[in-house]
Short mmCIF file of C-alpha atoms in Angstrom, two decimals:
data_model
loop_
_atom_site.label_atom_id
_atom_site.label_comp_id
_atom_site.label_asym_id
_atom_site.label_seq_id
_atom_site.Cartn_x
_atom_site.Cartn_y
_atom_site.Cartn_z
CA MET I 1 121.70 54.22 -1.23
CA GLY I 2 123.27 57.68 -0.60
CA ILE I 3 126.15 56.49 -2.24
CA ALA I 4 124.19 55.53 -5.44
CA ILE I 5 122.51 58.89 -5.44
CA THR I 6 125.75 60.80 -5.16
CA LEU I 7 127.12 58.78 -8.11
CA LEU I 8 123.95 59.52 -10.05
CA ILE I 9 124.11 63.21 -9.53
CA ILE I 10 127.86 63.09 -10.60
CA LEU I 11 127.21 61.22 -13.77
CA THR I 12 124.84 63.81 -14.43
CA PHE I 13 127.35 66.75 -14.54
CA VAL I 14 129.62 64.63 -16.09
CA LEU I 15 127.36 63.70 -19.00
CA ILE I 16 126.54 67.29 -19.35
CA ILE I 17 130.19 68.85 -19.25
CA GLY I 18 131.23 66.06 -21.68
CA GLY I 19 128.49 67.51 -24.32
CA VAL I 20 126.04 64.80 -24.29
CA PRO I 21 122.48 66.65 -25.12
CA ILE I 22 120.52 67.49 -21.77
CA TYR I 23 117.62 65.78 -22.46
CA VAL I 24 119.47 62.46 -23.29
CA THR I 25 121.53 62.96 -19.75
CA LEU I 26 118.33 63.56 -17.87
CA LEU I 27 116.50 60.42 -19.32
CA LEU I 28 119.66 58.15 -18.93
CA THR I 29 119.91 59.21 -15.46
CA GLY I 30 116.29 58.94 -14.50
CA VAL I 31 116.22 55.41 -15.97
CA CYS I 32 119.40 54.53 -13.90
CA SER I 33 117.76 55.91 -10.94
CA LEU I 34 114.88 53.49 -11.32
CA GLY I 35 117.37 50.63 -12.11
CA VAL I 36 119.04 51.33 -8.71
CA LEU I 37 115.69 51.30 -7.02
CA ALA I 38 114.73 47.91 -8.46
CA GLU I 39 117.85 46.40 -7.66
CA SER I 40 117.66 47.44 -4.18
CA THR I 41 114.12 46.46 -3.70
CA GLY I 42 114.27 42.99 -5.63
CA THR I 43 111.52 44.16 -8.09
CA PRO I 44 111.12 44.83 -11.98
CA ILE I 45 112.25 48.20 -13.08
CA ALA I 46 109.35 50.70 -13.61
CA THR I 47 109.49 50.86 -17.37
CA VAL I 48 105.82 51.95 -17.62
CA ALA I 49 106.78 54.73 -15.11
CA VAL I 50 109.15 56.01 -17.80
CA SER I 51 106.82 56.40 -20.44
CA GLN I 52 104.10 57.92 -17.86
CA ALA I 53 106.53 60.32 -16.79
CA ILE I 54 107.56 61.66 -20.17
CA TYR I 55 103.71 61.79 -21.23
CA ASN I 56 102.89 63.86 -18.03
CA GLY I 57 105.86 66.05 -18.65
CA MET I 58 104.90 67.09 -22.22
CA GLY I 59 100.89 66.94 -20.98
CA ASN I 60 101.09 69.44 -18.78
CA LEU I 61 98.44 72.37 -19.66
CA PRO I 62 100.78 75.20 -18.25
CA LEU I 63 103.62 74.32 -20.29
CA LEU I 64 101.27 75.44 -23.40
CA ALA I 65 102.30 78.89 -22.21
CA ILE I 66 105.93 78.50 -23.56
CA PRO I 67 105.07 77.86 -27.32
CA PHE I 68 102.39 80.27 -27.22
CA PHE I 69 104.82 83.28 -25.83
CA MET I 70 107.59 82.10 -28.23
CA LEU I 71 105.38 82.22 -30.94
CA ALA I 72 103.90 85.62 -30.17
CA GLY I 73 107.05 86.93 -29.80
CA GLU I 74 108.41 85.60 -33.25
CA ILE I 75 105.36 87.17 -34.70
CA MET I 76 105.95 90.78 -33.08
CA ASN I 77 109.69 90.56 -34.03
CA ARG I 78 109.15 89.55 -37.47
CA GLY I 79 106.66 92.20 -37.91
CA GLY I 80 108.72 94.89 -37.21
CA ILE I 81 107.49 95.51 -33.59
CA THR I 82 110.89 95.66 -32.05
CA GLU I 83 111.89 98.87 -34.07
CA LYS I 84 108.88 100.95 -32.94
CA LEU I 85 109.74 99.74 -28.97
CA VAL I 86 113.09 101.09 -29.58
CA ARG I 87 111.72 104.51 -31.24
CA PHE I 88 109.29 104.80 -28.11
CA ALA I 89 112.07 104.00 -25.68
CA LEU I 90 114.26 106.99 -27.33
CA LEU I 91 111.10 109.19 -26.93
CA LEU I 92 110.87 108.26 -23.22
CA ILE I 93 114.39 108.93 -22.83
CA GLY I 94 114.86 112.17 -24.49
CA ARG I 95 118.11 113.76 -24.77
CA LEU I 96 119.81 112.44 -21.72
CA PRO I 97 123.64 111.48 -21.76
CA GLY I 98 123.82 108.05 -22.67
CA SER I 99 120.29 107.93 -24.23
CA LEU I 100 120.86 104.91 -26.58
CA ALA I 101 122.08 102.96 -23.45
CA HIS I 102 119.07 104.01 -21.42
CA ALA I 103 116.71 103.12 -24.73
CA GLY I 104 118.25 99.64 -24.76
CA ILE I 105 117.35 99.20 -21.13
CA VAL I 106 113.99 100.32 -21.45
CA SER I 107 113.23 98.48 -24.79
CA SER I 108 114.60 95.07 -23.19
CA MET I 109 112.08 95.90 -20.41
CA PHE I 110 109.05 96.42 -22.69
CA PHE I 111 110.50 93.50 -25.18
CA GLY I 112 110.54 91.17 -21.96
CA GLY I 113 106.76 91.83 -21.62
CA ILE I 114 106.30 90.22 -25.07
CA THR I 115 108.93 87.47 -25.35
CA GLY I 116 109.96 86.34 -21.75
CA SER I 117 113.41 85.49 -23.30
CA ALA I 118 116.74 86.82 -22.37
CA GLN I 119 118.35 85.41 -25.53
CA ALA I 120 115.62 86.77 -27.79
CA SER I 121 115.91 90.24 -26.21
CA ALA I 122 119.70 90.36 -26.71
CA SER I 123 119.26 89.32 -30.58
CA CYS I 124 116.65 91.80 -31.56
CA ILE I 125 117.45 94.87 -29.30
CA GLY I 126 121.18 94.17 -29.85
CA GLY I 127 120.94 93.84 -33.79
CA ILE I 128 119.12 97.37 -33.76
CA LEU I 129 120.92 99.34 -31.21
CA ILE I 130 124.54 98.11 -31.13
CA PRO I 131 125.03 99.27 -34.56
CA SER I 132 123.43 102.66 -33.67
CA MET I 133 125.76 102.97 -30.76
CA LYS I 134 128.68 102.18 -32.53
CA LYS I 135 127.65 105.15 -34.84
CA GLU I 136 127.21 107.44 -32.19
CA GLY I 137 130.63 106.88 -30.60
CA TYR I 138 129.88 104.37 -27.75
CA SER I 139 132.93 101.75 -27.44
CA LEU I 140 131.88 98.48 -28.54
CA LYS I 141 132.37 96.89 -25.42
CA ASP I 142 130.13 99.37 -23.77
CA ALA I 143 127.40 98.92 -26.18
CA ALA I 144 127.46 94.92 -26.07
CA GLY I 145 127.55 95.17 -22.19
CA VAL I 146 124.60 97.45 -21.61
CA ILE I 147 122.44 95.31 -23.97
CA SER I 148 123.71 91.97 -22.77
CA ALA I 149 122.92 93.19 -19.13
CA ALA I 150 119.41 94.69 -20.01
CA ALA I 151 118.49 91.28 -21.67
CA VAL I 152 118.41 89.97 -18.15
CA CYS I 153 114.98 91.99 -17.50
CA GLY I 154 113.38 89.78 -20.16
CA PRO I 155 112.71 86.52 -18.34
CA ILE I 156 112.13 88.51 -15.00
CA ILE I 157 109.28 90.86 -16.06
CA PRO I 158 106.18 88.85 -17.05
CA PRO I 159 105.48 86.74 -19.20
CA SER I 160 108.54 84.54 -18.28
CA ILE I 161 109.33 81.33 -19.78
CA ILE I 162 111.75 80.20 -17.12
CA MET I 163 109.18 80.83 -14.54
CA VAL I 164 106.58 78.70 -16.26
CA VAL I 165 109.20 76.08 -16.11
CA TYR I 166 109.63 76.70 -12.32
CA ALA I 167 106.14 76.48 -11.50
CA THR I 168 105.59 73.55 -13.59
CA ALA I 169 108.37 71.68 -11.81
CA VAL I 170 107.37 72.58 -7.99
CA GLY I 171 103.88 72.83 -8.77
CA ALA I 172 103.50 76.61 -7.99
CA SER I 173 101.13 78.92 -9.65
CA VAL I 174 102.24 80.64 -12.96
CA GLY I 175 100.16 83.65 -12.35
CA SER I 176 101.66 84.22 -8.93
CA MET I 177 105.20 83.80 -10.37
CA PHE I 178 104.36 86.27 -12.92
CA MET I 179 103.21 88.75 -10.50
CA GLY I 180 106.26 88.02 -8.23
CA GLY I 181 108.68 88.94 -10.89
CA ILE I 182 107.09 92.46 -11.55
CA ILE I 183 109.00 94.43 -8.94
CA PRO I 184 112.45 92.71 -9.22
CA GLY I 185 112.02 93.23 -13.04
CA LEU I 186 111.42 97.04 -12.55
CA LEU I 187 114.26 97.09 -9.93
CA VAL I 188 116.76 95.48 -12.52
CA GLY I 189 115.99 98.08 -15.15
CA ILE I 190 116.33 100.88 -12.61
CA ILE I 191 119.54 100.00 -11.13
CA LEU I 192 120.87 99.30 -14.65
CA MET I 193 119.97 102.99 -15.68
CA GLY I 194 121.43 104.33 -12.45
CA VAL I 195 125.00 102.63 -13.52
CA VAL I 196 124.59 104.19 -17.03
CA ILE I 197 124.16 107.66 -15.20
CA VAL I 198 127.30 106.74 -12.92
CA ARG I 199 129.28 105.51 -15.80
CA ASP I 200 128.56 108.45 -18.13
CA ARG I 201 130.31 110.61 -15.59
CA LEU I 202 133.48 108.61 -15.97
CA VAL I 203 133.41 107.85 -19.80
CA HIS I 204 131.11 110.66 -21.16
CA PHE I 205 128.48 108.90 -23.29
CA PRO I 206 127.36 110.73 -26.13
CA ARG I 207 124.30 112.88 -26.11
CA ARG I 208 121.51 112.71 -28.86
CA THR I 209 121.13 116.34 -30.02
CA GLU I 210 118.32 115.96 -32.73
CA LYS I 211 114.91 116.97 -31.75
CA LEU I 212 111.82 115.18 -32.94
CA THR I 213 109.01 117.26 -34.60
CA SER I 214 105.44 117.10 -33.42
CA SER I 215 104.35 114.64 -36.26
CA GLU I 216 107.36 112.43 -35.47
CA ILE I 217 106.33 112.51 -32.01
CA LYS I 218 102.65 111.24 -32.82
CA LYS I 219 103.87 108.57 -35.08
CA THR I 220 105.96 107.03 -32.44
CA LEU I 221 103.43 107.29 -29.71
CA PHE I 222 100.65 105.73 -32.26
CA ASP I 223 103.60 102.62 -33.33
CA ALA I 224 104.10 102.07 -29.81
CA ILE I 225 100.65 101.93 -28.36
CA ILE I 226 99.74 98.63 -30.65
CA PRO I 227 102.61 96.41 -29.43
CA LEU I 228 102.36 97.48 -25.88
CA GLY I 229 98.94 96.41 -25.83
CA MET I 230 100.09 92.50 -25.68
CA PRO I 231 101.91 93.01 -22.36
CA ILE I 232 98.98 95.11 -20.80
CA ILE I 233 96.71 92.16 -21.92
CA VAL I 234 98.96 89.52 -20.57
CA VAL I 235 99.52 91.20 -17.43
CA GLY I 236 96.26 92.77 -16.94
CA GLY I 237 94.25 89.60 -17.87
CA ILE I 238 96.23 87.55 -15.38
CA MET I 239 96.02 90.12 -12.43
CA GLY I 240 92.30 90.55 -13.23
CA GLY I 241 91.80 86.92 -12.82
CA ILE I 242 90.07 87.05 -16.42
CA CYS I 243 92.64 84.53 -17.78
CA THR I 244 95.16 81.82 -16.89
CA ALA I 245 98.93 82.30 -18.02
CA THR I 246 98.29 79.81 -20.76
CA GLU I 247 95.28 81.36 -21.94
CA ALA I 248 97.01 84.93 -21.99
CA GLY I 249 99.58 83.04 -24.16
CA ALA I 250 97.14 82.07 -26.60
CA ILE I 251 95.34 85.84 -26.69
CA SER I 252 98.90 87.06 -27.09
CA VAL I 253 99.16 84.91 -30.28
CA VAL I 254 95.74 86.04 -31.72
CA TYR I 255 96.64 89.56 -30.91
CA SER I 256 100.06 89.78 -32.62
CA LEU I 257 98.67 88.04 -35.58
CA ILE I 258 95.75 90.38 -35.98
CA VAL I 259 98.09 93.46 -35.47
CA SER I 260 100.80 92.12 -37.83
CA LEU I 261 98.52 91.07 -40.65
CA PHE I 262 95.61 93.62 -40.43
CA VAL I 263 96.41 96.56 -38.65
CA ILE I 264 100.37 97.75 -39.24
CA ARG I 265 100.53 95.18 -42.22
CA THR I 266 104.02 94.24 -41.89
CA LEU I 267 103.53 90.54 -42.11
CA LYS I 268 101.67 88.46 -45.27
CA LEU I 269 100.06 85.03 -44.69
CA LYS I 270 103.01 83.51 -46.64
CA ASP I 271 105.17 84.66 -43.63
CA ILE I 272 103.14 82.51 -41.28
CA TRP I 273 104.89 79.19 -41.75
CA PRO I 274 108.23 80.36 -41.34
CA ILE I 275 107.35 81.78 -38.20
CA LEU I 276 105.37 78.78 -36.96
CA LEU I 277 108.61 76.67 -37.86
CA ASN I 278 110.95 79.16 -35.80
CA ALA I 279 108.67 78.94 -33.00
CA VAL I 280 108.36 75.37 -33.02
CA ASN I 281 112.47 74.72 -33.20
CA ALA I 282 112.65 77.29 -30.21
CA ALA I 283 110.21 75.62 -27.97
CA ALA I 284 110.49 71.76 -28.83
CA PRO I 285 114.03 71.69 -27.09
CA LEU I 286 112.95 73.13 -23.97
CA LEU I 287 109.86 70.80 -23.92
CA LEU I 288 111.69 67.90 -24.56
CA ILE I 289 114.10 68.43 -21.62
CA ILE I 290 111.14 69.19 -19.47
CA ALA I 291 109.77 65.94 -20.53
CA CYS I 292 112.90 63.99 -19.81
CA ALA I 293 113.15 65.74 -16.66
CA ARG I 294 110.22 64.34 -15.28
CA VAL I 295 111.78 60.70 -15.51
CA PHE I 296 114.95 62.02 -13.83
CA SER I 297 112.75 63.77 -11.20
CA TYR I 298 110.84 60.61 -10.86
CA GLY I 299 113.66 58.36 -10.23
CA LEU I 300 115.41 60.67 -7.87
CA THR I 301 112.27 61.28 -5.91
CA ALA I 302 111.51 57.47 -5.54
CA LEU I 303 115.05 57.14 -3.99
CA GLN I 304 114.26 59.77 -1.48
CA MET I 305 116.64 62.27 -2.70
CA PRO I 306 114.73 65.20 -1.72
CA VAL I 307 114.56 63.73 2.01
CA MET I 308 118.14 63.22 1.90
CA VAL I 309 118.91 66.65 0.62
CA ASN I 310 116.72 68.03 3.29
CA ASP I 311 118.70 66.16 5.96
CA LEU I 312 121.69 67.33 4.64
CA ILE I 313 121.18 70.97 4.67
CA LEU I 314 119.35 71.02 8.00
CA SER I 315 122.59 69.40 9.34
CA ILE I 316 124.52 72.30 8.04
CA THR I 317 122.06 75.00 8.96
CA GLU I 318 118.51 75.60 9.92
CA ASN I 319 118.59 79.44 9.31
CA LYS I 320 116.70 80.18 6.06
CA TRP I 321 118.81 83.45 5.17
CA VAL I 322 121.97 81.07 5.40
CA PHE I 323 120.26 78.38 3.19
CA LEU I 324 119.15 81.06 0.78
CA LEU I 325 123.11 82.40 0.60
CA LEU I 326 124.19 78.72 -0.06
CA VAL I 327 121.58 78.31 -2.85
CA ASN I 328 122.49 81.73 -4.34
CA LEU I 329 126.39 80.68 -4.53
CA LEU I 330 125.32 77.19 -5.94
CA LEU I 331 123.02 78.64 -8.53
CA LEU I 332 125.22 81.43 -9.66
CA VAL I 333 127.92 78.70 -10.39
CA MET I 334 125.60 76.41 -12.10
CA GLY I 335 124.36 79.44 -14.19
CA MET I 336 127.75 79.74 -15.58
CA PHE I 337 127.84 76.43 -17.10
CA MET I 338 124.31 75.35 -17.65
CA ASP I 339 121.32 76.71 -19.42
CA GLY I 340 118.82 78.47 -17.02
CA GLY I 341 115.81 76.17 -17.79
CA ALA I 342 118.05 73.01 -17.71
CA ALA I 343 118.95 74.14 -14.35
CA VAL I 344 115.87 74.99 -12.90
CA ILE I 345 114.40 71.28 -13.97
CA ILE I 346 117.22 69.84 -12.20
CA MET I 347 117.55 71.81 -9.00
CA ALA I 348 113.91 73.05 -8.38
CA PRO I 349 112.51 69.77 -7.25
CA ILE I 350 115.45 69.16 -4.83
CA LEU I 351 115.78 72.45 -3.60
CA ALA I 352 112.24 73.89 -3.13
CA PRO I 353 110.90 71.12 -0.46
CA VAL I 354 113.67 72.30 1.74
CA ALA I 355 112.79 75.95 1.11
CA ALA I 356 109.24 74.97 1.92
CA ALA I 357 110.47 73.00 5.11
CA MET I 358 112.15 76.50 6.26
CA ASP I 359 109.06 78.42 5.76
CA ILE I 360 110.12 80.11 2.78
CA SER I 361 107.76 81.00 0.04
CA LEU I 362 107.76 78.82 -3.00
CA VAL I 363 107.08 82.01 -5.15
CA HIS I 364 109.86 83.98 -3.28
CA PHE I 365 112.09 81.16 -3.66
CA GLY I 366 111.42 80.82 -7.28
CA VAL I 367 111.76 84.33 -8.32
CA VAL I 368 115.18 84.35 -6.57
CA MET I 369 116.16 81.37 -8.40
CA CYS I 370 114.91 82.28 -11.63
CA LEU I 371 116.68 85.90 -11.37
CA ASN I 372 119.78 83.93 -10.48
CA LEU I 373 120.04 81.61 -13.31
CA THR I 374 118.96 84.49 -15.69
CA ILE I 375 122.18 86.35 -14.84
CA GLY I 376 123.95 83.24 -16.10
CA CYS I 377 123.08 84.41 -19.39
CA ILE I 378 125.74 87.13 -18.96
CA THR I 379 128.49 85.25 -17.09
CA PRO I 380 131.17 83.21 -18.57
CA PRO I 381 131.79 80.54 -19.83
CA LEU I 382 128.33 79.87 -21.11
CA GLY I 383 126.90 83.30 -21.26
CA TYR I 384 124.44 83.15 -24.24
CA CYS I 385 123.70 86.80 -24.31
CA LEU I 386 127.59 87.57 -24.20
CA PHE I 387 128.13 85.31 -27.40
CA ILE I 388 125.15 87.09 -28.92
CA THR I 389 125.79 90.74 -28.46
CA GLY I 390 129.73 90.07 -29.05
CA LYS I 391 128.86 88.67 -32.21
CA ILE I 392 126.64 91.66 -33.29
CA ALA I 393 129.44 94.05 -32.10
CA LYS I 394 132.05 92.08 -33.69
CA ILE I 395 134.41 91.83 -30.23
CA SER I 396 135.91 89.02 -28.25
CA ILE I 397 134.08 87.58 -25.35
CA GLU I 398 136.44 89.04 -23.10
CA ASP I 399 135.62 92.58 -24.37
CA ALA I 400 131.87 91.51 -23.82
CA VAL I 401 132.53 90.50 -20.32
CA ARG I 402 134.56 93.38 -19.30
CA GLY I 403 131.77 95.69 -20.91
CA THR I 404 129.07 93.84 -18.95
CA MET I 405 130.79 93.71 -15.54
CA PRO I 406 129.41 96.91 -13.81
CA TYR I 407 126.17 96.17 -14.68
CA LEU I 408 126.49 92.37 -13.71
CA LEU I 409 127.39 93.75 -9.89
CA ALA I 410 124.26 95.91 -10.06
CA GLU I 411 122.30 92.88 -10.77
CA MET I 412 123.92 91.16 -7.89
CA ILE I 413 122.70 93.81 -5.59
CA VAL I 414 119.09 93.15 -6.82
CA LEU I 415 119.41 89.73 -6.34
CA LEU I 416 120.80 90.21 -2.80
CA ALA I 417 117.84 92.70 -2.10
CA ILE I 418 115.06 90.40 -3.37
CA THR I 419 116.61 87.28 -1.39
CA TYR I 420 116.59 89.17 1.92
CA VAL I 421 113.41 91.24 1.48
CA PRO I 422 110.89 88.67 0.57
CA ASP I 423 108.07 91.67 0.32
CA LEU I 424 109.83 92.85 -2.84
CA VAL I 425 108.60 89.57 -4.27
CA THR I 426 105.35 88.79 -2.55
CA TYR I 427 103.71 92.04 -2.10
CA ILE I 428 102.05 92.08 -5.58
CA PRO I 429 100.91 88.50 -5.69
CA GLU I 430 99.50 88.96 -1.99
CA VAL I 431 97.51 92.15 -2.62
CA LEU I 432 95.86 90.18 -5.83
CA GLY I 433 94.86 87.38 -3.54
CA TYR I 434 97.32 84.73 -5.20
CA ALA I 435 98.87 81.94 -2.95
CA ILE I 436 102.45 82.30 -2.12
#
């Protein structure tokens, strides 16, 4: 049976590397797993289990948070909210050296509290700030590098799409995952700003000289209060136990619609249909992957793969800190070649039981896994955010990688910190009474 499982895992990665769509790969591997089980036990293949697994994968209530947050982010972005957040970030930063670079980081932290997506953050923030940074005298690789790295904040600061995927895959609380991401997300933003300060001493980033008038300051503050209300509602509602993550997602959609249609009036009713289509096109592929991953997970679980992996790892080490180091190395490599959401779907059901057996909190393990795989957005050869910012800046992927490298190393430090200091993740959920 061990040989069969090994061949199935090899088949999975060969198909993915070969360009077969991930949902097809997961469905095919899952069906093959059930075929192996039927052959070994002499029973008919559980075809009903395939349809049930797909239905259960799509019908999971917490997963509704994903399209809700994607739709809210699309509405806010199309409503011109991103520009207001950037202006507010610039007001907070003032005239510090490298102010646009700092503003990119702060804006990405704010934007992460709306969309929960690294790619969306890199695209929206980069589209506004990279041309401005070029105009002020930043090198294009520095501009692309800092915006790419800052996008990592998005999926860690709640709400987070990848955390919803993890929580659904292992049965953890979405709310506890969101709360566990607050400190790590802030740490990522703070350490990136520290890197900008250090790099300013080396490359002397431009300093903004213009001073805002009192009327401009008031307008900037007023414009920012409205979009910043959404992450406050989402995080505050979940922290206060007023609503679940899914309900918070629905509330954020209603809030963003009211704001964009009736308060700031940057959208019209005719704009809603294209926004809905974009949100569906963004959410549907991920939900399809999750549905097919249920078949994959069901098949490998039926073959006792989690038990075998647990026994294998325990034969190598029983030290949970060594285990976490090995997991980080594995996930960093996977993040270079695979989308973070897909990697979570494949690896979380396999590794989480081992973590639980070693008395590692599923919330702690989940946030470590999510940050690790989100860093994959800025590591080649896949590196979605590198391609996005590189295209905006009109530079090669190699230059984008060079610009990102100092910030990538800083994010690795945060990853190690939250790996070996679990309280950085679990403190807020524990204080709020969440199960960890």
